Amino acid sequence: MSNTTPHPKFMEAMRKLSAMTEEERLSEENKELFEQAMKYAPLDIQPALIAIQKKYEVSVH
């Protein structure tokens, strides 16, 4: 798989997360899906996902 093609698991997770509201994406129920997106994210997208994860941690705690 080339470095320019996102991993299929990332694409699946992002497709599902994109269809949700921000509140749904940050919910505990979707934490695994978000973690899957982070795990398979291309390097250039990871900083944006980390920022969202930090927002989640602040809103939950």
Short mmCIF file of N, CA and C in Angstrom, two decimals:
data_model
loop_
_atom_site.label_atom_id
_atom_site.label_comp_id
_atom_site.label_asym_id
_atom_site.label_seq_id
_atom_site.Cartn_x
_atom_site.Cartn_y
_atom_site.Cartn_z
N MET A 1 0.85 -1.17 0.00
CA MET A 1 0.00 0.00 0.00
C MET A 1 0.90 1.24 0.00
N SER A 2 0.59 2.20 -0.87
CA SER A 2 1.44 3.38 -0.96
C SER A 2 1.18 4.32 0.22
N ASN A 3 2.14 5.20 0.46
CA ASN A 3 2.02 6.15 1.56
C ASN A 3 0.97 7.21 1.28
N THR A 4 0.54 7.38 0.04
CA THR A 4 -0.44 8.40 -0.29
C THR A 4 -1.87 7.89 -0.19
N THR A 5 -2.06 6.60 -0.08
CA THR A 5 -3.39 6.02 0.03
C THR A 5 -3.68 5.70 1.49
N PRO A 6 -4.70 6.36 2.07
CA PRO A 6 -5.03 6.08 3.47
C PRO A 6 -5.45 4.62 3.67
N HIS A 7 -5.17 4.10 4.83
CA HIS A 7 -5.51 2.73 5.18
C HIS A 7 -7.03 2.55 5.14
N PRO A 8 -7.52 1.41 4.64
CA PRO A 8 -8.97 1.18 4.59
C PRO A 8 -9.67 1.33 5.95
N LYS A 9 -9.02 0.92 7.02
CA LYS A 9 -9.64 1.05 8.34
C LYS A 9 -9.78 2.52 8.74
N PHE A 10 -8.81 3.35 8.33
CA PHE A 10 -8.92 4.79 8.57
C PHE A 10 -10.10 5.35 7.77
N MET A 11 -10.18 4.97 6.52
CA MET A 11 -11.27 5.47 5.66
C MET A 11 -12.63 5.08 6.21
N GLU A 12 -12.76 3.84 6.67
CA GLU A 12 -14.02 3.36 7.25
C GLU A 12 -14.38 4.17 8.50
N ALA A 13 -13.43 4.34 9.38
CA ALA A 13 -13.68 5.08 10.62
C ALA A 13 -14.05 6.53 10.32
N MET A 14 -13.33 7.16 9.41
CA MET A 14 -13.61 8.56 9.09
C MET A 14 -14.96 8.72 8.40
N ARG A 15 -15.34 7.75 7.59
CA ARG A 15 -16.65 7.81 6.92
C ARG A 15 -17.75 7.81 7.98
N LYS A 16 -17.61 6.93 8.97
CA LYS A 16 -18.61 6.85 10.03
C LYS A 16 -18.58 8.09 10.92
N LEU A 17 -17.39 8.53 11.29
CA LEU A 17 -17.27 9.70 12.16
C LEU A 17 -17.76 10.97 11.46
N SER A 18 -17.54 11.08 10.17
CA SER A 18 -17.96 12.26 9.42
C SER A 18 -19.47 12.41 9.38
N ALA A 19 -20.17 11.31 9.49
CA ALA A 19 -21.63 11.34 9.45
C ALA A 19 -22.25 11.73 10.79
N MET A 20 -21.41 11.87 11.81
CA MET A 20 -21.89 12.16 13.17
C MET A 20 -21.74 13.64 13.50
N THR A 21 -22.48 14.06 14.52
CA THR A 21 -22.28 15.40 15.05
C THR A 21 -21.01 15.39 15.89
N GLU A 22 -20.48 16.56 16.21
CA GLU A 22 -19.27 16.62 17.03
C GLU A 22 -19.50 15.96 18.37
N GLU A 23 -20.66 16.17 18.94
CA GLU A 23 -20.98 15.57 20.23
C GLU A 23 -20.95 14.04 20.15
N GLU A 24 -21.50 13.49 19.06
CA GLU A 24 -21.48 12.03 18.88
C GLU A 24 -20.05 11.52 18.71
N ARG A 25 -19.25 12.26 17.91
CA ARG A 25 -17.86 11.83 17.70
C ARG A 25 -17.08 11.80 19.00
N LEU A 26 -17.37 12.73 19.89
CA LEU A 26 -16.62 12.82 21.14
C LEU A 26 -17.20 11.97 22.26
N SER A 27 -18.27 11.24 21.95
CA SER A 27 -18.92 10.44 22.99
C SER A 27 -18.11 9.18 23.33
N GLU A 28 -18.35 8.68 24.51
CA GLU A 28 -17.68 7.46 24.98
C GLU A 28 -18.02 6.27 24.08
N GLU A 29 -19.24 6.26 23.53
CA GLU A 29 -19.67 5.15 22.68
C GLU A 29 -18.85 5.05 21.40
N ASN A 30 -18.32 6.17 20.94
CA ASN A 30 -17.57 6.18 19.68
C ASN A 30 -16.07 6.30 19.89
N LYS A 31 -15.62 6.14 21.12
CA LYS A 31 -14.20 6.27 21.43
C LYS A 31 -13.36 5.25 20.65
N GLU A 32 -13.82 4.02 20.56
CA GLU A 32 -13.07 2.98 19.83
C GLU A 32 -12.93 3.33 18.36
N LEU A 33 -14.01 3.84 17.78
CA LEU A 33 -13.99 4.21 16.37
C LEU A 33 -13.00 5.34 16.14
N PHE A 34 -12.99 6.32 17.03
CA PHE A 34 -12.05 7.42 16.93
C PHE A 34 -10.62 6.91 17.08
N GLU A 35 -10.40 6.00 18.02
CA GLU A 35 -9.06 5.44 18.21
C GLU A 35 -8.60 4.66 16.98
N GLN A 36 -9.55 3.98 16.32
CA GLN A 36 -9.21 3.27 15.08
C GLN A 36 -8.76 4.29 14.03
N ALA A 37 -9.46 5.40 13.93
CA ALA A 37 -9.07 6.44 12.96
C ALA A 37 -7.67 6.94 13.27
N MET A 38 -7.39 7.17 14.54
CA MET A 38 -6.07 7.66 14.92
C MET A 38 -4.97 6.64 14.62
N LYS A 39 -5.25 5.39 14.90
CA LYS A 39 -4.26 4.33 14.71
C LYS A 39 -3.83 4.20 13.25
N TYR A 40 -4.78 4.36 12.34
CA TYR A 40 -4.49 4.14 10.92
C TYR A 40 -4.38 5.44 10.12
N ALA A 41 -4.41 6.58 10.79
CA ALA A 41 -4.37 7.87 10.09
C ALA A 41 -3.02 8.12 9.43
N PRO A 42 -3.05 8.74 8.26
CA PRO A 42 -1.79 9.16 7.65
C PRO A 42 -1.10 10.18 8.56
N LEU A 43 0.21 10.26 8.49
CA LEU A 43 0.97 11.13 9.38
C LEU A 43 0.54 12.59 9.31
N ASP A 44 0.16 13.07 8.13
CA ASP A 44 -0.22 14.47 8.01
C ASP A 44 -1.56 14.79 8.66
N ILE A 45 -2.37 13.79 8.94
CA ILE A 45 -3.68 13.98 9.54
C ILE A 45 -3.63 13.78 11.06
N GLN A 46 -2.65 13.07 11.54
CA GLN A 46 -2.56 12.75 12.97
C GLN A 46 -2.60 13.98 13.89
N PRO A 47 -1.92 15.09 13.58
CA PRO A 47 -2.01 16.25 14.48
C PRO A 47 -3.44 16.77 14.69
N ALA A 48 -4.23 16.77 13.63
CA ALA A 48 -5.62 17.22 13.75
C ALA A 48 -6.42 16.27 14.63
N LEU A 49 -6.18 14.98 14.49
CA LEU A 49 -6.90 14.01 15.32
C LEU A 49 -6.47 14.11 16.78
N ILE A 50 -5.21 14.38 17.01
CA ILE A 50 -4.72 14.54 18.38
C ILE A 50 -5.38 15.75 19.03
N ALA A 51 -5.55 16.83 18.26
CA ALA A 51 -6.22 18.03 18.79
C ALA A 51 -7.66 17.72 19.16
N ILE A 52 -8.33 16.94 18.34
CA ILE A 52 -9.71 16.54 18.64
C ILE A 52 -9.74 15.66 19.87
N GLN A 53 -8.78 14.75 19.98
CA GLN A 53 -8.73 13.87 21.15
C GLN A 53 -8.53 14.68 22.43
N LYS A 54 -7.68 15.70 22.38
CA LYS A 54 -7.47 16.55 23.55
C LYS A 54 -8.76 17.27 23.93
N LYS A 55 -9.50 17.71 22.93
CA LYS A 55 -10.79 18.38 23.18
C LYS A 55 -11.74 17.40 23.87
N TYR A 56 -11.72 16.14 23.42
CA TYR A 56 -12.56 15.11 24.02
C TYR A 56 -12.17 14.93 25.50
N GLU A 57 -10.89 14.84 25.76
CA GLU A 57 -10.42 14.62 27.13
C GLU A 57 -10.81 15.78 28.04
N VAL A 58 -10.76 16.99 27.52
CA VAL A 58 -11.13 18.16 28.31
C VAL A 58 -12.64 18.17 28.57
N SER A 59 -13.45 17.82 27.55
CA SER A 59 -14.91 17.85 27.71
C SER A 59 -15.42 16.75 28.63
N VAL A 60 -14.72 15.64 28.70
CA VAL A 60 -15.14 14.51 29.54
C VAL A 60 -14.67 14.72 30.97
N HIS A 61 -13.50 15.27 31.17
CA HIS A 61 -12.92 15.41 32.50
C HIS A 61 -13.10 16.76 33.05
#
